[in-house]
Amino acid sequence: MTKDQLKKKVGNRIIELRLKKGWNQSDLARECGKDRQAIEKLENGKVNPTVYSLYEISKALKVDFYQLLKF
């Protein structure tokens, strides 16, 4: 798996978990203290997220950290 493929898979997983909660990007951004554009870039695989930003997102979504990488 390439770096770009991994970023896209993580982004798709975040989208999946976000939609399960019925949230839009702004809702997720507000819950984890980020701006909507940052969430959009992350979900589209345009940025390489830090472990800490993934941790913040998992807390906001109320899922275990490992679930972000379960694809």
mmCIF file of C-alpha atoms in Angstrom:
data_model
loop_
_atom_site.group_PDB
_atom_site.id
_atom_site.type_symbol
_atom_site.label_atom_id
_atom_site.label_comp_id
_atom_site.label_asym_id
_atom_site.label_seq_id
_atom_site.Cartn_x
_atom_site.Cartn_y
_atom_site.Cartn_z
ATOM 1 C CA MET A 1 0.000 0.000 0.000
ATOM 2 C CA THR A 2 1.336 3.424 -0.894
ATOM 3 C CA LYS A 3 1.278 6.474 1.348
ATOM 4 C CA ASP A 4 -1.453 8.079 -0.769
ATOM 5 C CA GLN A 5 -3.579 4.925 -0.651
ATOM 6 C CA LEU A 6 -3.267 4.802 3.134
ATOM 7 C CA LYS A 7 -4.241 8.472 3.513
ATOM 8 C CA LYS A 8 -7.305 7.862 1.337
ATOM 9 C CA LYS A 9 -8.317 4.760 3.327
ATOM 10 C CA VAL A 10 -8.032 6.658 6.614
ATOM 11 C CA GLY A 11 -10.042 9.529 5.142
ATOM 12 C CA ASN A 12 -12.754 7.189 3.906
ATOM 13 C CA ARG A 13 -12.932 5.532 7.311
ATOM 14 C CA ILE A 14 -13.380 8.895 9.025
ATOM 15 C CA ILE A 15 -16.167 9.744 6.570
ATOM 16 C CA GLU A 16 -17.848 6.409 7.314
ATOM 17 C CA LEU A 17 -17.709 6.916 11.085
ATOM 18 C CA ARG A 18 -18.782 10.555 10.818
ATOM 19 C CA LEU A 19 -21.814 9.691 8.687
ATOM 20 C CA LYS A 20 -22.833 6.950 11.147
ATOM 21 C CA LYS A 21 -23.205 9.708 13.723
ATOM 22 C CA GLY A 22 -25.222 11.816 11.284
ATOM 23 C CA TRP A 23 -22.604 14.563 11.348
ATOM 24 C CA ASN A 24 -21.347 16.813 8.596
ATOM 25 C CA GLN A 25 -17.738 17.985 8.390
ATOM 26 C CA SER A 26 -18.500 21.108 10.421
ATOM 27 C CA ASP A 27 -19.936 19.022 13.257
ATOM 28 C CA LEU A 28 -16.809 16.877 13.432
ATOM 29 C CA ALA A 29 -14.539 19.912 13.190
ATOM 30 C CA ARG A 30 -16.354 21.599 16.070
ATOM 31 C CA GLU A 31 -16.165 18.467 18.252
ATOM 32 C CA CYS A 32 -12.409 18.065 17.824
ATOM 33 C CA GLY A 33 -11.397 21.740 17.729
ATOM 34 C CA LYS A 34 -10.387 21.888 14.078
ATOM 35 C CA ASP A 35 -11.725 23.873 11.147
ATOM 36 C CA ARG A 36 -13.939 22.323 8.496
ATOM 37 C CA GLN A 37 -11.291 22.726 5.801
ATOM 38 C CA ALA A 38 -8.850 20.648 7.849
ATOM 39 C CA ILE A 39 -11.422 17.856 8.108
ATOM 40 C CA GLU A 40 -12.138 18.088 4.383
ATOM 41 C CA LYS A 41 -8.444 17.767 3.491
ATOM 42 C CA LEU A 42 -8.047 14.840 5.864
ATOM 43 C CA GLU A 43 -11.086 13.022 4.494
ATOM 44 C CA ASN A 44 -9.936 13.566 0.908
ATOM 45 C CA GLY A 45 -6.465 12.181 1.652
ATOM 46 C CA LYS A 46 -4.746 15.479 0.882
ATOM 47 C CA VAL A 47 -2.865 15.702 4.175
ATOM 48 C CA ASN A 48 -0.855 13.275 6.234
ATOM 49 C CA PRO A 49 -2.528 13.353 9.660
ATOM 50 C CA THR A 50 -0.536 13.191 12.845
ATOM 51 C CA VAL A 51 -1.202 10.445 15.330
ATOM 52 C CA TYR A 52 -2.463 13.076 17.755
ATOM 53 C CA SER A 53 -4.962 14.536 15.265
ATOM 54 C CA LEU A 54 -6.302 11.022 14.629
ATOM 55 C CA TYR A 55 -6.568 10.564 18.391
ATOM 56 C CA GLU A 56 -8.563 13.818 18.693
ATOM 57 C CA ILE A 57 -10.893 12.672 15.913
ATOM 58 C CA SER A 58 -11.413 9.273 17.523
ATOM 59 C CA LYS A 59 -12.308 10.963 20.820
ATOM 60 C CA ALA A 60 -14.748 13.306 19.051
ATOM 61 C CA LEU A 61 -16.387 10.363 17.273
ATOM 62 C CA LYS A 62 -16.383 8.372 20.537
ATOM 63 C CA VAL A 63 -14.647 5.380 18.992
ATOM 64 C CA ASP A 64 -11.499 3.563 20.016
ATOM 65 C CA PHE A 65 -8.417 4.884 18.240
ATOM 66 C CA TYR A 66 -7.759 1.591 16.468
ATOM 67 C CA GLN A 67 -11.204 1.779 14.826
ATOM 68 C CA LEU A 68 -9.987 4.643 12.631
ATOM 69 C CA LEU A 69 -7.520 2.216 11.107
ATOM 70 C CA LYS A 70 -9.879 -0.739 10.847
ATOM 71 C CA PHE A 71 -10.513 -1.030 7.130
#
